[in-house]
Structure formats: structure tokens, C-alpha cells
Short mmCIF file of N, CA and C in Angstrom, two decimals:
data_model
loop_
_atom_site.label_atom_id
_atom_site.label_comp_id
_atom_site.label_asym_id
_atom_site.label_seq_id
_atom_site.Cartn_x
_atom_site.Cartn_y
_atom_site.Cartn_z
N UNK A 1 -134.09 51.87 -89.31
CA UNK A 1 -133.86 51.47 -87.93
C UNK A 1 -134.10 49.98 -87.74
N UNK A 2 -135.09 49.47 -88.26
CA UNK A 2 -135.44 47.99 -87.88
C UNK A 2 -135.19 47.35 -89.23
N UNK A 3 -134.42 47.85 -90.63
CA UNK A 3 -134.19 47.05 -91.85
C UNK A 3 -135.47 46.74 -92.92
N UNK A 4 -135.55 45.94 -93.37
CA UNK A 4 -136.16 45.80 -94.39
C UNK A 4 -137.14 44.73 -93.91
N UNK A 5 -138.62 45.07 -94.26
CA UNK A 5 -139.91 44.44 -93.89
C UNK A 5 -139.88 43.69 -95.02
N UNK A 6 -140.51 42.29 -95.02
CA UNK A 6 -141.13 41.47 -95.42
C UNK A 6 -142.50 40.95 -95.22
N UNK A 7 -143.36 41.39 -96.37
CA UNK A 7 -144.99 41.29 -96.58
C UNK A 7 -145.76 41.39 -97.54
N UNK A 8 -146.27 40.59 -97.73
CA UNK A 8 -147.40 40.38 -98.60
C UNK A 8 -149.09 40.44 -98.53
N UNK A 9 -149.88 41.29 -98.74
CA UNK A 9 -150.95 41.31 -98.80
C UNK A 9 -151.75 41.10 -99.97
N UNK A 10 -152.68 40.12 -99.88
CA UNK A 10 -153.81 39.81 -101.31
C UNK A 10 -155.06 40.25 -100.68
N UNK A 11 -155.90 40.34 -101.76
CA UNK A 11 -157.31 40.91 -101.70
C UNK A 11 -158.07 40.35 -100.53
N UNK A 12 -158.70 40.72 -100.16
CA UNK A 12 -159.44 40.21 -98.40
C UNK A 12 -158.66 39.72 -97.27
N UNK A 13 -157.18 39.76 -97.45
CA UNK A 13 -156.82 39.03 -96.28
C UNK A 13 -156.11 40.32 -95.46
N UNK A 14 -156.02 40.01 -93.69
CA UNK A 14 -155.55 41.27 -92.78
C UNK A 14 -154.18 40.90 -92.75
N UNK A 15 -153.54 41.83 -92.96
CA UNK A 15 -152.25 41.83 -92.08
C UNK A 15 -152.27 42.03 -90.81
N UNK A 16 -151.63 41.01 -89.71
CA UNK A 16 -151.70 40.69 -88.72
C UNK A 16 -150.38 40.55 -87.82
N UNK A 17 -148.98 41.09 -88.85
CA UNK A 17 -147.95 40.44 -88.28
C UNK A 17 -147.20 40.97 -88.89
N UNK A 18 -145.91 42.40 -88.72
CA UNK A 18 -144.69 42.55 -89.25
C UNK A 18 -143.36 41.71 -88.99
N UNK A 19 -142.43 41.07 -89.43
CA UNK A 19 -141.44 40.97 -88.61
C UNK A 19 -140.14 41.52 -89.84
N UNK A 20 -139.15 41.82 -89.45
CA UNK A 20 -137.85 42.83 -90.00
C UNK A 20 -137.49 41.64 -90.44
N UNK A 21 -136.65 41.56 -91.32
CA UNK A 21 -135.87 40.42 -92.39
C UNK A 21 -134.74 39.79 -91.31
N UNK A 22 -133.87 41.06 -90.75
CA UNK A 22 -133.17 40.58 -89.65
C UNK A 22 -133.55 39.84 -88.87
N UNK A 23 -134.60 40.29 -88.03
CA UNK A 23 -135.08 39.41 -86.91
C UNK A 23 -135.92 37.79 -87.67
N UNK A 24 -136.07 38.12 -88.78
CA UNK A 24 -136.45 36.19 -89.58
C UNK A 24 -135.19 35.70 -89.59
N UNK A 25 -134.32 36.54 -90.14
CA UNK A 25 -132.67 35.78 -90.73
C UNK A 25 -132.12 35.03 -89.45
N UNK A 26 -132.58 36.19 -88.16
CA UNK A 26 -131.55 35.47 -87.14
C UNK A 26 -132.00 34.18 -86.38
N UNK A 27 -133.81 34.30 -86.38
CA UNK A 27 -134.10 33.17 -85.97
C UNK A 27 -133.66 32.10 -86.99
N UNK A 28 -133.92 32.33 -88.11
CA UNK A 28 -133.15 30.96 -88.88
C UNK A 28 -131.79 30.28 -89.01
N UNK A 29 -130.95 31.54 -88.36
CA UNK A 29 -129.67 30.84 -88.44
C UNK A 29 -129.74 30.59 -87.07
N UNK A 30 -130.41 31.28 -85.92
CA UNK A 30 -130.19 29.99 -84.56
C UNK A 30 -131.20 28.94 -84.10
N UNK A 31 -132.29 28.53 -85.07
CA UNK A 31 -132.64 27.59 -85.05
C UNK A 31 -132.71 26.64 -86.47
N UNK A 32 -132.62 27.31 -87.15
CA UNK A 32 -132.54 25.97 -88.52
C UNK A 32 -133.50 26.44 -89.17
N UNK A 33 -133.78 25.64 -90.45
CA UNK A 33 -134.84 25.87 -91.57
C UNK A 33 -136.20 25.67 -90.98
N UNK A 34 -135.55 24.27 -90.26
CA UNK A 34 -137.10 23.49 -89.80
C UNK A 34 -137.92 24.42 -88.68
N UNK A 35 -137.23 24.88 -87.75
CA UNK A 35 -138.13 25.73 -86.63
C UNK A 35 -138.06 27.59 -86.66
N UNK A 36 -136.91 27.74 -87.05
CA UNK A 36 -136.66 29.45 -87.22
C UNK A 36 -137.86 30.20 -88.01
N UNK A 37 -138.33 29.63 -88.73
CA UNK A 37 -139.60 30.30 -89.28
C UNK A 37 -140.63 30.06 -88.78
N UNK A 38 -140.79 29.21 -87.98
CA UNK A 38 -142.27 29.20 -86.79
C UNK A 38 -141.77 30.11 -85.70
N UNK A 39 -141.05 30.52 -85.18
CA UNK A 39 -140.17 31.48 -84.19
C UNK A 39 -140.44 32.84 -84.59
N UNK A 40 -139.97 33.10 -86.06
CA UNK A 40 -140.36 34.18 -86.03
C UNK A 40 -141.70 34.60 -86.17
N UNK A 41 -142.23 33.91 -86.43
CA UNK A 41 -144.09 33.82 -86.97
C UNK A 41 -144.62 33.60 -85.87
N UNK A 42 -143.92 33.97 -84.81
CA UNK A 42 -144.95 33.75 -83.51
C UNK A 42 -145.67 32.10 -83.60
N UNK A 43 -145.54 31.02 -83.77
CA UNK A 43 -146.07 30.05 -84.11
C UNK A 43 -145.40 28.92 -83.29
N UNK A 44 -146.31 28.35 -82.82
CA UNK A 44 -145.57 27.14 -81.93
C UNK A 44 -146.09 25.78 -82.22
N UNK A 45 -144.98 24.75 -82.74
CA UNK A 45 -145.01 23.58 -83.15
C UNK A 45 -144.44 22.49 -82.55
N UNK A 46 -144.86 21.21 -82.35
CA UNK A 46 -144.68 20.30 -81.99
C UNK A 46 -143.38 19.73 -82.38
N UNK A 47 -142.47 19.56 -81.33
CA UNK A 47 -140.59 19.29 -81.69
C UNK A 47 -140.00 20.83 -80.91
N UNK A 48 -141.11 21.25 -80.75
CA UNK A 48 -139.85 22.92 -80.23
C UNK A 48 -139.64 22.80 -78.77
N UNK A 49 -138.17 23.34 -78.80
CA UNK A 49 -137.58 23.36 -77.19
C UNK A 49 -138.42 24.20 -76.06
N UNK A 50 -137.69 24.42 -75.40
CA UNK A 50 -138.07 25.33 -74.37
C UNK A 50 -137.75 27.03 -75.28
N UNK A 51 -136.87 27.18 -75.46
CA UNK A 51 -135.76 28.09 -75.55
C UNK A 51 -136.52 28.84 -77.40
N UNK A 52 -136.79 27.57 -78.06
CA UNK A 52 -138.02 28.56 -79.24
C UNK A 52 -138.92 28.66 -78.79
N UNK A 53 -139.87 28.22 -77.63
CA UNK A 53 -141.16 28.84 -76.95
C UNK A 53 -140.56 30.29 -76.27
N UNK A 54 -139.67 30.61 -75.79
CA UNK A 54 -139.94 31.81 -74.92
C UNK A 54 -139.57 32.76 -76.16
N UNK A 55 -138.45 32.43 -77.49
CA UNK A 55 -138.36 33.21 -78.54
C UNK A 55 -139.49 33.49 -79.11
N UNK A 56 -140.31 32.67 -79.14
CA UNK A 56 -141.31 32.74 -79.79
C UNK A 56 -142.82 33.26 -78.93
N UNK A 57 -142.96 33.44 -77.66
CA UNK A 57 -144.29 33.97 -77.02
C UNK A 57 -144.05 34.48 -76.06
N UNK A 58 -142.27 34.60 -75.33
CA UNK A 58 -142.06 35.00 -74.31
C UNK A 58 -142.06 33.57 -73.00
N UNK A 59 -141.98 34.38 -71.97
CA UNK A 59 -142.42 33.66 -70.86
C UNK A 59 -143.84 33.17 -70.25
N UNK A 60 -143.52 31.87 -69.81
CA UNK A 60 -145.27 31.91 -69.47
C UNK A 60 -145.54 32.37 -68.29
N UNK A 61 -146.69 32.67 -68.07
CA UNK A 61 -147.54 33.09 -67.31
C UNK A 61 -147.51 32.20 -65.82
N UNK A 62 -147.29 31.26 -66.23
CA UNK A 62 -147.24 30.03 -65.06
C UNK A 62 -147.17 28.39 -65.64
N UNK A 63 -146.12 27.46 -64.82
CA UNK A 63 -145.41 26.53 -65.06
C UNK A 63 -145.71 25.64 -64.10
N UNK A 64 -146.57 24.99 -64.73
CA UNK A 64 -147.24 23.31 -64.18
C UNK A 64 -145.84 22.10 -64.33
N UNK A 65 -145.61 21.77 -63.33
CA UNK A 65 -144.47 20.63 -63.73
C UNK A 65 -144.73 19.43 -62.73
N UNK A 66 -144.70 17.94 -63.64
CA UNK A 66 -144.72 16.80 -63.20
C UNK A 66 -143.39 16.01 -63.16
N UNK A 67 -142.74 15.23 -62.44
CA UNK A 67 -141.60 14.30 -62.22
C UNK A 67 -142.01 12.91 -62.13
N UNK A 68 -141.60 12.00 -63.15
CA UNK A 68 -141.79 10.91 -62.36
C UNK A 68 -140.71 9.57 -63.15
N UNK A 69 -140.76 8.57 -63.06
CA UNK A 69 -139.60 7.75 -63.66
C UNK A 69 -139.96 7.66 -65.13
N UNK A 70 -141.31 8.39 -65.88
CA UNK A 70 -141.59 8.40 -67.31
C UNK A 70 -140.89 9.73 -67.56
N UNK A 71 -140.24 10.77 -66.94
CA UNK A 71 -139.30 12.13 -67.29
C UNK A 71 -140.43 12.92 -67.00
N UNK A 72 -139.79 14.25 -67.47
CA UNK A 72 -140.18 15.28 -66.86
C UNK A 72 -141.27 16.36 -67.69
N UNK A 73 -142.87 16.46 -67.20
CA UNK A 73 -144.07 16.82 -68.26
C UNK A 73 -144.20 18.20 -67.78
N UNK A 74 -144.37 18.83 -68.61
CA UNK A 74 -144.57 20.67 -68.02
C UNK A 74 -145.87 20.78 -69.00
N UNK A 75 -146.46 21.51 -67.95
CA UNK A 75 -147.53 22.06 -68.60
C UNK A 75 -147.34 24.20 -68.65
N UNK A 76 -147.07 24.56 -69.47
CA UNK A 76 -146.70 26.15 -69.88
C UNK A 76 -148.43 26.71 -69.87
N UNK A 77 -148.37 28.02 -69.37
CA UNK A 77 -149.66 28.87 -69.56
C UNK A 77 -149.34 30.27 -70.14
N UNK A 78 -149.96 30.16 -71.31
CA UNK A 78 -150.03 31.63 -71.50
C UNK A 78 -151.60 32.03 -71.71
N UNK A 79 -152.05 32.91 -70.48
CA UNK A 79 -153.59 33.02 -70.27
C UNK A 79 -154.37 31.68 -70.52
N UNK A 80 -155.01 31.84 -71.74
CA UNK A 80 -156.01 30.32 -71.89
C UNK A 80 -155.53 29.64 -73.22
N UNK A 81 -153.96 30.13 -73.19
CA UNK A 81 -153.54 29.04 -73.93
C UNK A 81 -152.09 27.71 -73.14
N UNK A 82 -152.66 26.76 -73.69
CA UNK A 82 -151.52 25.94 -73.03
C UNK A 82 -150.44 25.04 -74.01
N UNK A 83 -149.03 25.10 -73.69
CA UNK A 83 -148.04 23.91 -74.30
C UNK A 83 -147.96 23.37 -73.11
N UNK A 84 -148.01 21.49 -73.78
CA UNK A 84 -147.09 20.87 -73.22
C UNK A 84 -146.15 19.85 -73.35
N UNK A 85 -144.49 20.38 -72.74
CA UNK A 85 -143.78 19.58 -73.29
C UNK A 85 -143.36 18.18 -72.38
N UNK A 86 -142.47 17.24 -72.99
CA UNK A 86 -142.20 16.30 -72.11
C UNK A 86 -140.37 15.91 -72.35
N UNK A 87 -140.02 15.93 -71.21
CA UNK A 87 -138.24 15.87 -71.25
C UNK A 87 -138.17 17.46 -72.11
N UNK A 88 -138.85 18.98 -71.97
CA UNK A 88 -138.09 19.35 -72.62
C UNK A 88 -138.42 20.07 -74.16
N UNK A 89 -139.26 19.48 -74.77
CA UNK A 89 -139.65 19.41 -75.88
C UNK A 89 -141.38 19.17 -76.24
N UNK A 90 -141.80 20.40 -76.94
CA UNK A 90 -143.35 20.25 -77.35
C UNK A 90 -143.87 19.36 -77.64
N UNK A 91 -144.78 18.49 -76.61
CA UNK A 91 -145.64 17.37 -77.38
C UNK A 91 -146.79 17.75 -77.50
N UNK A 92 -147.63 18.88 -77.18
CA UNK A 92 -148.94 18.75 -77.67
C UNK A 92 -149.30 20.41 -77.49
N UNK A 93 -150.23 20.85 -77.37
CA UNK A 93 -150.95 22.56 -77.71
C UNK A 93 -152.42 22.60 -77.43
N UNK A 94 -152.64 23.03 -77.02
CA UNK A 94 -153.98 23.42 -76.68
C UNK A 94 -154.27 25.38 -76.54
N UNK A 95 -155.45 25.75 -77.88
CA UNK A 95 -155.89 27.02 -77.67
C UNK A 95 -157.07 26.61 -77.30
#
């Protein structure tokens, strides 16, 4: 039903995270080498759009937004974690 799992477990470490080969393949072919594998890994990195944050954690919780002639700064909440991007794009993270 969900295809073929990809995982690896070594001695002491938890598995914490399935994702289906499909759902890796497709984030990589609609975002690229460079970000499709932080997408699917639940993982959020500095350079990512809007559009791989909600692929990647959903929607936030609530949307802090600033305007001013330096462009446009959002501050994203998910509970007590925060991104924030500027024009658009991840500049910084805070857990």
C-alpha cells in the first residue's frame, strides 16, 4: 500500500522516522537534490521556501509578519518552535 520502506538501524540508535521510497522520490524530484531530502526528513534548513516548510511540518500554528522597505520578515510558529524567513525564504530557526 505505501511501497517500499527505507531504513537502517545500528546498535543503540532509535528509529524515529519511516518515510516510503515514493514519498522521498517525489520530494526529490519537486524540490531537487539540495532540499528534497530535508523535506522528506521532516528537517528544516536555511534556503527553504515557504512551500518546503509546509511539505515539510505542515502549517504553522501562527504567522508573525513584518513589512517594511528592507522586504518582507515572517516569523512561522510551530508551538515553541520558530522559522524565520525574509522575502520568502528561511533565514534563521530557533528550537
Amino acid at each position: 500500500k505505501y511501497g517500499k520502506i527505507k531504513a537502517e538501524i545500528t546498535k543503540k540508535q532509535k528509529l524515529y522516522m519511516l518515510i516510503s521510497l515514493s514519498d522521498y522520490n517525489k520530494y526529490l524530484k519537486k524540490y531537487g537534490t539540495q532540499f528534497g531530502r530535508y523535506v522528506a526528513e521532516k528537517h528544516i534548513v536555511i534556503g527553504m521556501n515557504k512551500n518546503m516548510v509546509k511539505d515539510a511540518w505542515g502549517d504553522p500554528d501562527h504567522i508573525n509578519t513584518t513589512q517594511g522597505t528592507y522586504g518582507v520578515h515572517e516569523q512561522w510558529v510551530y508551538g515553541k518552535r520558530y522559522i524565520y524567513f525574509k522575502n520568502g525564504i528561511v533565514t534563521s530557526k530557533q528550537y
